Short mmCIF file of C-alpha atoms in Angstrom, two decimals:
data_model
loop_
_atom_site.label_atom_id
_atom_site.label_comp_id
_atom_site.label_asym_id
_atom_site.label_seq_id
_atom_site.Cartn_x
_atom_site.Cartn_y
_atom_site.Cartn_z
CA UNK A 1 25.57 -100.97 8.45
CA UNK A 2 25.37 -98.73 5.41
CA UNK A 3 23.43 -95.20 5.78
CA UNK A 4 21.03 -94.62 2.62
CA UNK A 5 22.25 -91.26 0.90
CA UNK A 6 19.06 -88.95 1.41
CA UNK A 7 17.09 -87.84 -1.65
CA UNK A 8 17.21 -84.81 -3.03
CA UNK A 9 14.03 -83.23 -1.47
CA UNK A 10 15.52 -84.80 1.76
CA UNK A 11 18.87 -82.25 1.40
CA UNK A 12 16.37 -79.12 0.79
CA UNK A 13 14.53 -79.62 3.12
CA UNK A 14 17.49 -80.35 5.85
CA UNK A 15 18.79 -77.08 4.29
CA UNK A 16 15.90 -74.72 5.04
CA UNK A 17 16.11 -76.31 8.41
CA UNK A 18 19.49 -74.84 8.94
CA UNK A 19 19.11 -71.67 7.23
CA UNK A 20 15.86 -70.80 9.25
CA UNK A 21 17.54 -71.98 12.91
CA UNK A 22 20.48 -70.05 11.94
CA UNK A 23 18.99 -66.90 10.67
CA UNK A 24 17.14 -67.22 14.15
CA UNK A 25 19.50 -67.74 16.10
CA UNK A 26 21.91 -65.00 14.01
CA UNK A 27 18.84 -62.29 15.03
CA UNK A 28 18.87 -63.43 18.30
CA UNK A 29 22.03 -62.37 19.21
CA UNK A 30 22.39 -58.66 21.27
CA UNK A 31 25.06 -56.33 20.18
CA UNK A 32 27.92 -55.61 22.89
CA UNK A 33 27.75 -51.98 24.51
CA UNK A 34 30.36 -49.99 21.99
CA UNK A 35 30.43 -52.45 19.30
CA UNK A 36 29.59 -50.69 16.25
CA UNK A 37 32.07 -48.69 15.51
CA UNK A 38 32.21 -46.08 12.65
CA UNK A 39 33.89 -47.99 10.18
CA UNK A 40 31.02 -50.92 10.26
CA UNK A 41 28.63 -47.64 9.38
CA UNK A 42 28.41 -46.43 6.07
CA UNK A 43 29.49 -42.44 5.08
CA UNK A 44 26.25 -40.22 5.36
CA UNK A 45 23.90 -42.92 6.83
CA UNK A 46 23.03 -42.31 10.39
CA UNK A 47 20.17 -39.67 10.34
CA UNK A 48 18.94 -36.96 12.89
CA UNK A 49 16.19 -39.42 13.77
CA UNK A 50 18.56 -41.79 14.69
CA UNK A 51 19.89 -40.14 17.14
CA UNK A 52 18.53 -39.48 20.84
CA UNK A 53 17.43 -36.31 22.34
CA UNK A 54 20.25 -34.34 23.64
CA UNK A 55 22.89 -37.03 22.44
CA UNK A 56 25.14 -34.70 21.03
CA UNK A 57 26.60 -32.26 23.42
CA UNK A 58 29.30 -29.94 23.64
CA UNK A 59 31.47 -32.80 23.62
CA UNK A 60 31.05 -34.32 20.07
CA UNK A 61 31.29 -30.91 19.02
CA UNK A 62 34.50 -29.66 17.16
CA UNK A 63 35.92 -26.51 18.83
CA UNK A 64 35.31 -23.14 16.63
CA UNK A 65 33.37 -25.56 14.12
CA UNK A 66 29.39 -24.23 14.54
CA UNK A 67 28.67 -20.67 12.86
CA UNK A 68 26.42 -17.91 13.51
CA UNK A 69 23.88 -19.33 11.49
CA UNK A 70 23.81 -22.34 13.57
CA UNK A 71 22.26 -20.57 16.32
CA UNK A 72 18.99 -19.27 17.15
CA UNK A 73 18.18 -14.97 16.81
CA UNK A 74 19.03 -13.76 20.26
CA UNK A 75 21.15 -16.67 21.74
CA UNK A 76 24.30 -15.27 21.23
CA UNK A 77 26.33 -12.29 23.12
CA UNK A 78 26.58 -9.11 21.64
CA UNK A 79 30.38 -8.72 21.56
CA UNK A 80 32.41 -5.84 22.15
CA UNK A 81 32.26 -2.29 20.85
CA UNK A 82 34.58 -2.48 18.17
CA UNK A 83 37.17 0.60 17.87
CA UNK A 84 36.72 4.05 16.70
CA UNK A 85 37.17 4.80 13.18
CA UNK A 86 39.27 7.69 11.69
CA UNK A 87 37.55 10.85 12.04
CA UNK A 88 35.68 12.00 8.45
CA UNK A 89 36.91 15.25 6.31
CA UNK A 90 35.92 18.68 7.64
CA UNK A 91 32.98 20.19 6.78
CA UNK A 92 32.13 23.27 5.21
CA UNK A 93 32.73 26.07 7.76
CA UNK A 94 29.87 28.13 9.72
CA UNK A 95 28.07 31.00 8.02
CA UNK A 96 27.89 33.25 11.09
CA UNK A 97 25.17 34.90 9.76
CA UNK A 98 22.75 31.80 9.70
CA UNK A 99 21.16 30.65 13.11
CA UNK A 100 21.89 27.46 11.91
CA UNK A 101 25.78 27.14 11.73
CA UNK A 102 25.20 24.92 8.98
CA UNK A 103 28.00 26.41 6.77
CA UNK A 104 25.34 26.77 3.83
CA UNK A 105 22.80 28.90 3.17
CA UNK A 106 20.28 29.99 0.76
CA UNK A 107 20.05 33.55 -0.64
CA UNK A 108 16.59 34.88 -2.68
CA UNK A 109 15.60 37.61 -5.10
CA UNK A 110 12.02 38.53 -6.50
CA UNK A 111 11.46 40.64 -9.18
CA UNK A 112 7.88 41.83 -10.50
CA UNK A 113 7.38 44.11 -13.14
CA UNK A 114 4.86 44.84 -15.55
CA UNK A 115 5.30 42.87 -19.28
CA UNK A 116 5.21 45.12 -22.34
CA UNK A 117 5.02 43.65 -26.33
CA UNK A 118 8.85 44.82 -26.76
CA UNK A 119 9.72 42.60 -23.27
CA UNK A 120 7.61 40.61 -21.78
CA UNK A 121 10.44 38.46 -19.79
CA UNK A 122 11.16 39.92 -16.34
CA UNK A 123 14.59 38.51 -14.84
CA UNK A 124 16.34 38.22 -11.59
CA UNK A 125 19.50 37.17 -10.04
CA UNK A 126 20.30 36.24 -6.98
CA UNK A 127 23.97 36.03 -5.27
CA UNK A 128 26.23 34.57 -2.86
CA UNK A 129 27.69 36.45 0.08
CA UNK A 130 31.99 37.68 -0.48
CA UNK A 131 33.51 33.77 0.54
CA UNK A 132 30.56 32.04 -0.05
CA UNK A 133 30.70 29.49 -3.23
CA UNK A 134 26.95 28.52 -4.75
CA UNK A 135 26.09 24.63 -4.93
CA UNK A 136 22.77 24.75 -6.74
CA UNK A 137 19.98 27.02 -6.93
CA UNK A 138 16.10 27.12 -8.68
CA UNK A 139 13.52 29.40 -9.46
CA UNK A 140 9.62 29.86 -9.93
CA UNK A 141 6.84 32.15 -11.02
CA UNK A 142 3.25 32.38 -9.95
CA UNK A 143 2.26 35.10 -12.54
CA UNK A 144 4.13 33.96 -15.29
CA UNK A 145 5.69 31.59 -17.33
CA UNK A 146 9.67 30.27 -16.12
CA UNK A 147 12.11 30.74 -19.67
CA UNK A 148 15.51 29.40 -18.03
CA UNK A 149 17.30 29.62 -14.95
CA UNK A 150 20.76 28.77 -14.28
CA UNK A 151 24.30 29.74 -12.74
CA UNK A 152 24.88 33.14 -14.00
CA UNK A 153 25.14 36.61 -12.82
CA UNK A 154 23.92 37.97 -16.17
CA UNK A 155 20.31 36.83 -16.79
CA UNK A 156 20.54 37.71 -20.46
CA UNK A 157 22.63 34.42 -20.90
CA UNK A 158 19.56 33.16 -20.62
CA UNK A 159 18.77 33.56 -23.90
CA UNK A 160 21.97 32.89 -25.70
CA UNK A 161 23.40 29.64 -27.52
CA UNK A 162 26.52 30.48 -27.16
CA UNK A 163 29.37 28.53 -24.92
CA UNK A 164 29.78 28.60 -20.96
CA UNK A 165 32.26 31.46 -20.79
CA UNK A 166 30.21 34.01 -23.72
CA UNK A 167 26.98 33.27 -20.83
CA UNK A 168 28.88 34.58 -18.06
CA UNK A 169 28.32 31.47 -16.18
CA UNK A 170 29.95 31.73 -12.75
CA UNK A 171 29.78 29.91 -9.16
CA UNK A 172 28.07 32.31 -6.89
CA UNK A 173 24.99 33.48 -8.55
CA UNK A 174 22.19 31.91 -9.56
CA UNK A 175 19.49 33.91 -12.39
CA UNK A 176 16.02 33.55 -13.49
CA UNK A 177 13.87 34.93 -16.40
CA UNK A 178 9.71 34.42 -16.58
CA UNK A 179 7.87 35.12 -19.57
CA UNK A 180 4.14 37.29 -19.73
CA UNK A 181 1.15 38.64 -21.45
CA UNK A 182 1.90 42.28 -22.07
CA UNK A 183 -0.10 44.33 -19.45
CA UNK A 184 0.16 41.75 -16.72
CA UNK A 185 2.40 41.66 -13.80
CA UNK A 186 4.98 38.97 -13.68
CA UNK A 187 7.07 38.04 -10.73
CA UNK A 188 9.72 35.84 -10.72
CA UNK A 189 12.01 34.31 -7.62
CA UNK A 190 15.46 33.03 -8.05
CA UNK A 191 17.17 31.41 -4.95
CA UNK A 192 20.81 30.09 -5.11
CA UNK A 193 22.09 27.56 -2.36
CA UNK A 194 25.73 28.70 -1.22
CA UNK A 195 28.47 27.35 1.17
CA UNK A 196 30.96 29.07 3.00
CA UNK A 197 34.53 28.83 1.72
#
């Protein structure tokens, strides 16, 4: 007996049939425990939310891989003190005449004197004790009018142009000049900051 060959909506039809109860049957199917392994998953494509609460423990992690960062403020150990480091340069030494012990010090002069139209600039100096080197110094006036001030033992470099050496410049003093109106008092303080040698 001779089978008629089916038509050709007969074979698409018979082929849906067997794509649809295979794809069925193909979802059907349970994965074995341990199955998947990592080379059936694609680089960079299982995601935090794929992944279960607590599933990765100290196991899965890599020994002396996680960083500081990694961790929370406060949930790791302070570690050891680490050791002493070499001792600084010595200071400057005591001035045994300050109650501090500080090894500087700051010596003041005033002057106040009454301006005249030939010179109305009063000046002052003061100056470091014998061993004592000066490491800055200022001045004011209240009555008058500050000209200069500077590290020199002669105020009248004060009003020079010439170099460093002609204005007696020198590293324990420290001067001051203020200007007036003639027939007014004029004060003027100098102070000089010095360190023991």
């Amino acid at each position: 007996m001779r089978i008629p060959r089916p038509s050709a909506a007969m074979t698409v039809a018979l082929l849906a049939l067997f794509i649809s109860a295979g794809g069925s049957a193909y979802a059907g199917v349970g994965l074995a425990r341990n199955s998947v392994l990592s080379k059936h998953i694609k680089d960079g494509q299982v995601k935090r939310a794929d992944l279960a609460r607590n599933a990765v423990g100290t196991e899965q992690v890599q020994n002396r891989s996680l960083l500081a960062a990694d961790f929370k403020s406060g949930q790791l150990p302070a570690g050891a003190p680490g050791p002493a480091g070499p001792a600084g340069p010595q200071g400057p030494k005591g001035d045994k005449g300050d109650p501090a012990h500080v090894g500087l010090a700051v010596r003041a002069a005033t002057a106040t004197r009454t301006a005249t139209p030939a010179d109305p600039n009063v000046t002052v100096t003061a100056k470091c004790n014998p061993g004592e080197a000066a490491t800055g110094g200022g001045a004011h006036s209240v009555t008058g009018l500050l000209v200069g001030d500077g590290p020199t033992a002669e105020p009248s470099a004060l009003f020079t142009t010439g170099g460093v050496s002609f204005q007696g410049y020198r590293p324990d003093a420290w001067s001051a000049a203020a200007e007036g109106t003639a027939g007014d008092d004029v004060d003027v303080t100098a102070w000089v900051v010095c360190a023991s040698l």
